[in-house]
Coordinates of C-alpha atoms in Angstrom, one line a residue:
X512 CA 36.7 20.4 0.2
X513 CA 33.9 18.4 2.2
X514 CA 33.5 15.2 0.9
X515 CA 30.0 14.5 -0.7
X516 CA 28.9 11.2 -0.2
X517 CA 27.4 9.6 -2.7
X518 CA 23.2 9.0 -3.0
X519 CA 21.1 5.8 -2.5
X520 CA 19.1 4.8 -5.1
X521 CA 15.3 3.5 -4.3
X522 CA 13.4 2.1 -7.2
X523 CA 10.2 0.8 -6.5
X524 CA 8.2 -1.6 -8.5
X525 CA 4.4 -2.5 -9.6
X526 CA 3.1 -4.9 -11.6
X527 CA 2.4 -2.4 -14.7
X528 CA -1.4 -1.9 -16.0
X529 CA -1.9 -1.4 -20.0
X530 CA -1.0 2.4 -21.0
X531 CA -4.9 2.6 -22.3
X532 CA -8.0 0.8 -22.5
X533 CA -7.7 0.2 -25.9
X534 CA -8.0 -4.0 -27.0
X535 CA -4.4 -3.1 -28.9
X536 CA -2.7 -1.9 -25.8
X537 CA -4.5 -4.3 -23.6
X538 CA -3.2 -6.9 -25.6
X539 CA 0.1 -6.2 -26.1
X540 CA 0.4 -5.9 -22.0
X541 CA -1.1 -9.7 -21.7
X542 CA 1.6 -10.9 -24.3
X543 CA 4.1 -9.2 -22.2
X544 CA 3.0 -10.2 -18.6
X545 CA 1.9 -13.6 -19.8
X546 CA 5.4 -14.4 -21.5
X547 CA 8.0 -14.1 -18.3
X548 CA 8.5 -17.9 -17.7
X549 CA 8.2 -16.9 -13.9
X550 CA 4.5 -16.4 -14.3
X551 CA 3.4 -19.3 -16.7
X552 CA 6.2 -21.0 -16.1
X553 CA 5.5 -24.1 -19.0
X554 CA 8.1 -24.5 -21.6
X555 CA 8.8 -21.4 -23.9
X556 CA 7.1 -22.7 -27.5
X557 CA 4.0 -24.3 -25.0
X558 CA 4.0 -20.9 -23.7
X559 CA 4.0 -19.0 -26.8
X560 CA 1.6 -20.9 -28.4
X561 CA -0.8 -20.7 -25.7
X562 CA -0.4 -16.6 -25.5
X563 CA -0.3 -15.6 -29.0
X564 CA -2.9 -18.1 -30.1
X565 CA -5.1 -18.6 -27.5
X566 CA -5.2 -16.0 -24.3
X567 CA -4.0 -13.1 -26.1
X568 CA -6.4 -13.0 -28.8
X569 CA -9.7 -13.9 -26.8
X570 CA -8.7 -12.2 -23.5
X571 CA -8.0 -8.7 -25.0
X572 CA -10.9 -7.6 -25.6
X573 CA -12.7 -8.8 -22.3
X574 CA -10.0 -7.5 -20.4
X575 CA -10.0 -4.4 -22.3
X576 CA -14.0 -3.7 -21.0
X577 CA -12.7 -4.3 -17.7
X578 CA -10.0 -1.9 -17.5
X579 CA -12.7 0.7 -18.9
X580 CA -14.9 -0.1 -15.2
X581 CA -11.6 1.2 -13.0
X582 CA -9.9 3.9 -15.4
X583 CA -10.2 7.4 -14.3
X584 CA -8.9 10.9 -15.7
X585 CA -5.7 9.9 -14.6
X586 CA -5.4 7.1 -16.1
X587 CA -5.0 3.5 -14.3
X588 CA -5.6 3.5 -10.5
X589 CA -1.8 1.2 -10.3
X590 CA 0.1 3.7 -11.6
X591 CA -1.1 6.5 -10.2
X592 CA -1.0 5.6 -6.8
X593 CA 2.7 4.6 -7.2
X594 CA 3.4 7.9 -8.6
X595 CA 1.6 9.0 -5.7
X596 CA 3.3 6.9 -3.4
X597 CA 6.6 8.3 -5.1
X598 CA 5.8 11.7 -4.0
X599 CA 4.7 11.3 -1.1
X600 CA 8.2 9.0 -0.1
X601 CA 10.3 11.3 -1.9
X602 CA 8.4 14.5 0.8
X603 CA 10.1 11.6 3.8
X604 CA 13.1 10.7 3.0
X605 CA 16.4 13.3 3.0
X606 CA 17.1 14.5 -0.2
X607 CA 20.6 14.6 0.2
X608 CA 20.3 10.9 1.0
X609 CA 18.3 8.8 -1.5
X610 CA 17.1 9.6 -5.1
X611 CA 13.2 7.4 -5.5
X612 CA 12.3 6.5 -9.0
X613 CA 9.7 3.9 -10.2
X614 CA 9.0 1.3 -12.6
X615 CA 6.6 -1.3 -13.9
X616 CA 7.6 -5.3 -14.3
X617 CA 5.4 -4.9 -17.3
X618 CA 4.9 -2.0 -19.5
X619 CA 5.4 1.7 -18.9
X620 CA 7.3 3.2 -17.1
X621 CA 9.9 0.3 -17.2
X622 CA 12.2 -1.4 -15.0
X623 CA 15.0 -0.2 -17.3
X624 CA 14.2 3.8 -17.3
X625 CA 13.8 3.9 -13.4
X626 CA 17.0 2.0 -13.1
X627 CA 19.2 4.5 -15.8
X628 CA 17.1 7.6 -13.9
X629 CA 19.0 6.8 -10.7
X630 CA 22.4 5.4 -12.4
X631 CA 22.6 8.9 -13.8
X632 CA 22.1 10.1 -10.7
X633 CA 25.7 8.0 -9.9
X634 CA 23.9 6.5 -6.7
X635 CA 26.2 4.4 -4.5
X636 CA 23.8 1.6 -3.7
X637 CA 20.1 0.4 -5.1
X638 CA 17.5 -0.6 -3.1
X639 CA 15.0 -2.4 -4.9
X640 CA 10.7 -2.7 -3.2
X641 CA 9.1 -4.8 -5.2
X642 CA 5.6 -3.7 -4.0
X643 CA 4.3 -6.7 -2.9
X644 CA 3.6 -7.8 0.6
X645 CA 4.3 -11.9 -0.2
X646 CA 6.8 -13.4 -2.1
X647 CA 6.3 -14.8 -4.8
X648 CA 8.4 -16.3 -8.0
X649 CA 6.3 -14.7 -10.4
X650 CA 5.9 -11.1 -8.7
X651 CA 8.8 -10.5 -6.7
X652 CA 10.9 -13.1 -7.8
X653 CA 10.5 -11.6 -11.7
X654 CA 11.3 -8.1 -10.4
X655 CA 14.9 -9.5 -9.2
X656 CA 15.7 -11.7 -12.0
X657 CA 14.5 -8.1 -14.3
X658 CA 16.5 -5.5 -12.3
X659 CA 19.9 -8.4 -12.2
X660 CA 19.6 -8.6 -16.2
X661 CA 19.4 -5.4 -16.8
X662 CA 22.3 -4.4 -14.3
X663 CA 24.8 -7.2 -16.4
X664 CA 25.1 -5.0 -18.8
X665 CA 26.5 -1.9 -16.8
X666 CA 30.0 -1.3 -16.9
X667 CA 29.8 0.0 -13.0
X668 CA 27.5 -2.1 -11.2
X669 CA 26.6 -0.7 -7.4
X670 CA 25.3 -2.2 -4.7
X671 CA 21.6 -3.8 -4.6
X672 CA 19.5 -4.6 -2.0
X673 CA 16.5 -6.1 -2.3
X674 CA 13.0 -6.4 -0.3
X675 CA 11.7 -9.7 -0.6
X676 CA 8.9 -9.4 1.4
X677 CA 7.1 -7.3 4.2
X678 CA 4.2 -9.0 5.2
X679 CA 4.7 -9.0 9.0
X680 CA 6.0 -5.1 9.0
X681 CA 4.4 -3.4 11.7
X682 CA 3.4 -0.5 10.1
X683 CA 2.1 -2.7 7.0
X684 CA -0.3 -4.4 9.1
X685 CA -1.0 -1.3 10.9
X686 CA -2.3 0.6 7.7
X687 CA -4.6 -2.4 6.9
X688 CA -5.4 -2.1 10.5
X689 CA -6.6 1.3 9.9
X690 CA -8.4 0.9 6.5
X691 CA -10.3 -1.6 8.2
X692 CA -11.7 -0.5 11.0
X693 CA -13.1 2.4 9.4
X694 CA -15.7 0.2 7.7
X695 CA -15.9 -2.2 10.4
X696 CA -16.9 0.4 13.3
X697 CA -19.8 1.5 11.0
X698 CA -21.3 -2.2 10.8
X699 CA -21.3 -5.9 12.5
X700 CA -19.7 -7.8 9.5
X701 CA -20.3 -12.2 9.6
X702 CA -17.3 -12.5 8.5
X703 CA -14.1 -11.2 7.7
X704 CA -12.9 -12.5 4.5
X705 CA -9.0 -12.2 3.1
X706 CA -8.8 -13.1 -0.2
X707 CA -5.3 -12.7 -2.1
X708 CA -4.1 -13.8 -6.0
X709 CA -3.6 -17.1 -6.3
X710 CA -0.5 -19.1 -7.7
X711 CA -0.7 -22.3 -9.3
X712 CA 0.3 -25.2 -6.7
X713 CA 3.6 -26.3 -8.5
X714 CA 4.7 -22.8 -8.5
X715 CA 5.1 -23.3 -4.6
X716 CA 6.0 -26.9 -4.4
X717 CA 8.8 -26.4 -7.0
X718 CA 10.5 -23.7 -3.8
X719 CA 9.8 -26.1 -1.0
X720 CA 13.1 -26.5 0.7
X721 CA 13.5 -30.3 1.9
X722 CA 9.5 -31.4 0.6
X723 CA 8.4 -29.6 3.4
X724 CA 5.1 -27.4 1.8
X725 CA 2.2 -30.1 1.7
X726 CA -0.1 -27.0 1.0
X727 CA -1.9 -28.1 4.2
X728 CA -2.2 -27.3 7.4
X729 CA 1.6 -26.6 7.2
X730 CA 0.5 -23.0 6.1
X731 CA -1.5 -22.9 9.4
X732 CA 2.4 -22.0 10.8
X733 CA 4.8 -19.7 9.5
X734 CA 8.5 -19.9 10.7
X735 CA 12.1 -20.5 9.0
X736 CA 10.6 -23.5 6.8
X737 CA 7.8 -21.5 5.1
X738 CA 9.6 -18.1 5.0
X739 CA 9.0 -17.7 1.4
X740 CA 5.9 -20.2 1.2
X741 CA 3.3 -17.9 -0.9
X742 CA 0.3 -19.5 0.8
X743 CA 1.9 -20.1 3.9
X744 CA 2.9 -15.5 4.0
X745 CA -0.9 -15.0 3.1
X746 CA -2.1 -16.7 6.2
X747 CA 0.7 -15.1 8.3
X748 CA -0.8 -12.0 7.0
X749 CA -4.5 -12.7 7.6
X750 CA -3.5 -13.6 11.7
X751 CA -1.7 -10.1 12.0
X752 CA -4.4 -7.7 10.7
X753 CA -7.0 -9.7 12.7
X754 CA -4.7 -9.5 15.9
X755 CA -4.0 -5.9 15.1
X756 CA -7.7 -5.7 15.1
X757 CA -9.0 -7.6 17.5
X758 CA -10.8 -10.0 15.4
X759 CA -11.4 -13.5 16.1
X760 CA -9.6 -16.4 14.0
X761 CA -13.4 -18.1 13.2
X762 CA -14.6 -15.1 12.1
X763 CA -11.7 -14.7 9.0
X764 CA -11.7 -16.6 6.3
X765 CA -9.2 -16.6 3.7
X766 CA -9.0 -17.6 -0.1
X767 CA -7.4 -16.9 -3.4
X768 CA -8.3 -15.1 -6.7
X769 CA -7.9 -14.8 -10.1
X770 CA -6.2 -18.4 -11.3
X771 CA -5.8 -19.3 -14.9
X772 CA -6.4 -22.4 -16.6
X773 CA -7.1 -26.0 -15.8
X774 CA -3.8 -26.8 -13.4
X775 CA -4.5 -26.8 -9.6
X776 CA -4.5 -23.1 -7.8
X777 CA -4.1 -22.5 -4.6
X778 CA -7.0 -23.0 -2.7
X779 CA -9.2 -22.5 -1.2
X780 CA -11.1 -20.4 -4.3
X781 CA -12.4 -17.4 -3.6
X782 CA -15.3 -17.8 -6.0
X783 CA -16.3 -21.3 -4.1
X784 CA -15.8 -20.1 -0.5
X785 CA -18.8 -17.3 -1.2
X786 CA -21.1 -19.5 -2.7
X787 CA -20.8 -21.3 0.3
X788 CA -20.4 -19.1 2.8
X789 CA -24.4 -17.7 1.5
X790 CA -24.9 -21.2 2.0
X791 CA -24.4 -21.2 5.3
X792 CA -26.2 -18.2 5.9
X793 CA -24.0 -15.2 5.7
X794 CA -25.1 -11.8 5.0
X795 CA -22.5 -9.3 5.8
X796 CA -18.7 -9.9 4.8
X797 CA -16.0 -7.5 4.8
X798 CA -13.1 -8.5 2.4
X799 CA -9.9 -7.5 2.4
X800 CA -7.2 -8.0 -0.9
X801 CA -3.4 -7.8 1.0
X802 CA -1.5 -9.1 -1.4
X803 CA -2.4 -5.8 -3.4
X804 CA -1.1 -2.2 -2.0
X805 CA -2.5 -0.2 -5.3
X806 CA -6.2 -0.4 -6.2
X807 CA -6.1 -2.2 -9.2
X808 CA -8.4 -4.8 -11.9
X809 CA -7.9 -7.3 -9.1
X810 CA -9.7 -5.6 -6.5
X811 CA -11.9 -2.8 -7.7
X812 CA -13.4 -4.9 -10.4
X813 CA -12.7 -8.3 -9.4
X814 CA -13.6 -8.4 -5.5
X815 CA -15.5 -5.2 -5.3
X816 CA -17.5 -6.1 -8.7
X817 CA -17.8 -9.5 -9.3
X818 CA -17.3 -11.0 -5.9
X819 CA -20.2 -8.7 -4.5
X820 CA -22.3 -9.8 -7.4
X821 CA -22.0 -13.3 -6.7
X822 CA -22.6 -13.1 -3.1
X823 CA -25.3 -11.3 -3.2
X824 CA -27.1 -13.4 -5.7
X825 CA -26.3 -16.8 -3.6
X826 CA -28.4 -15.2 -1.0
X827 CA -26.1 -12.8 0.9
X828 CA -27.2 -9.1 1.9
X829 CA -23.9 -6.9 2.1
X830 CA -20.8 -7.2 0.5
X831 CA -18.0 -4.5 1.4
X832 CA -14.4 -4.5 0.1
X833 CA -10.9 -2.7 2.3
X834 CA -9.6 -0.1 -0.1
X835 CA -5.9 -0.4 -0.6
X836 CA -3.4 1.3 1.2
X837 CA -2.3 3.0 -2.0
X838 CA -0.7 6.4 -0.7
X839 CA -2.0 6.4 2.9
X840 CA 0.1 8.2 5.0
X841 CA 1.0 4.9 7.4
X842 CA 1.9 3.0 4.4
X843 CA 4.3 5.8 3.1
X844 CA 5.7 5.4 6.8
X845 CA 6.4 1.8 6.2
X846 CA 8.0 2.3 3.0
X847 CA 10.0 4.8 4.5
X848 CA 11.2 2.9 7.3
X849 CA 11.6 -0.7 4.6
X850 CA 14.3 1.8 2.6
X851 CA 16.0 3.4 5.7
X852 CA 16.7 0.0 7.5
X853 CA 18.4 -1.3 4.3
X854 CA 20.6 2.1 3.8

């Protein structure tokens, strides 16, 4: 009898998005996402007293009318796209080699069913994408401690491997590459403007090896000092898509999104650097959003929505945002070739 070797599991991972737009299940994903001490990482009572009392209540129901500006007939842009992405990895790879489930940090589907989906498929090995580009603590670095707690518990534990980041993969920066330049061959942009989710500043400083990250120009460099530097991958990630693209450093400019609270964010803010950027007289930016690879609140509402809205009432003229790669067929590729180098 031949002998059947035995499958390679690949479980990729998203964020996770509420399953409706209702304020009940919007606020039951904020409690959720808000709770993991990797994201606000303050001490647990601090932290649940804050959520439950404060952000939870207040924030539901504006997030809620958010969701409703991005939700479609099938449902939210995040997960569909992954299930898309799913599909369209599962039509690459051998199917006598690897089994490809998914699973949400937060929400539906979970972590937990994507990992029993391929342990009952007896896989040999997991390999683990968190899908997103930089690492982070409280993206990536949630996923691993999620997927290691769960697999504790398993009798038979097989082998993991996990992506930490792919910023600088060829094909990565290719699809942006490509995304790109179909808006920018239609029109002469000002500026090119890269604008990714911020972190509060302690969250990096608390993984700075040695004291080195001075959240300075020390980003301005990436090497084996920075490898896992948040702000220090974003900028590595702004200079390849405008090398891949023949863009010139002064005409990209990059900032960060979305922070919380009164603490110090990474900066510089996204919101600040288009006020002043109208202030200086620019009228046409292109933006891009690479720390997302699924079209999501962050970008379609956030940067397409509220950025544009903002720019164009401090005195700018055009406001265009990159899609995200979401199931593009380069981005499948380099998926495909992230699992196959770890198999």
């Amino acid at each position: 009898m031949a002998n059947i070797k035995a499958k390679t599991g690949v479980l990729l991972v998203n964020l996770g998005t509420p399953d409706s737009t209702n304020t009940g299940d919007v606020r039951k994903y904020l409690r959720e996402f808000l709770m993991d001490p990797r994201v606000i990482d303050i001490p647990f009572l601090s932290r649940w007293m804050l959520i439950n009392f404060i952000i939870a209540p207040f924030r539901a129901p504006k997030s809620a009318h958010e969701y409703r500006k991005l939700w479609t007939d099938r449902g939210s842009p995040l997960l569909f796209h992954t299930v898309d992405l799913q599909e369209k990895l599962i039509q690459k790879l051998d199917p006598k080699k690897y089994v490809v489930s998914i699973g949400m940090r937060y929400q539906s589907p979970s972590i937990e069913s994507g990992l029993e989906e391929l342990r009952k498929e007896k896989v040999s090995k997991i390999i683990v994408l968190p899908l997103f580009p930089q690492y982070a603590s409280a993206s990536t670095g949630s996923v691993i401690d999620k997927v290691m707690e769960i697999a504790q518990g398993w009798q038979i534990i097989p082998e993991f491997s996990f992506v930490s980041n792919f910023l600088d993969h060829p094909k990565f920066i290719e699809a942006w590459a490509e995304r790109g330049n179909a808006l920018i061959n239609e029109k002469d942009y000002d500026k090119i403007l890269f604008s990714y989710h911020g972190l509060p500043e302690r969250q990096i400083l608390k993984g700075s090896v040695g004291g080195y990250c001075q959240l300075g120009a020390c980003c301005n460099k990436y090497g084996p000092s920075n490898t896992y530097c948040y702000r220090a991958q974003c900028f590595q990630t702004t200079r390849l898509i405008a090398e891949k693209m023949g863009i010139p450093e002064e005409k990209t400019v990059n900032c960060f999104q979305s922070r919380l609270g009164k603490d110090p964010w990474v900066k510089p803010y996204t919101d600040e650097v288009i006020t002043e950027l109208a202030a200086q007289g620019v009228k046409k930016v292109l933006a891009f959003s690479p720390a997302f690879v699924a079209d999501c609140l962050e970008t379609t509402v956030e940067v397409a929505g509220e950025y544009r809205d903002k720019f164009l009432e401090a005195g700018g003229e055009e406001w265009d945002l990159v899609p995200s790669l979401n199931s593009e067929d380069t981005w499948v590729e380099c998926v495909k070739d992230l699992v196959e180098s770890r198999s």
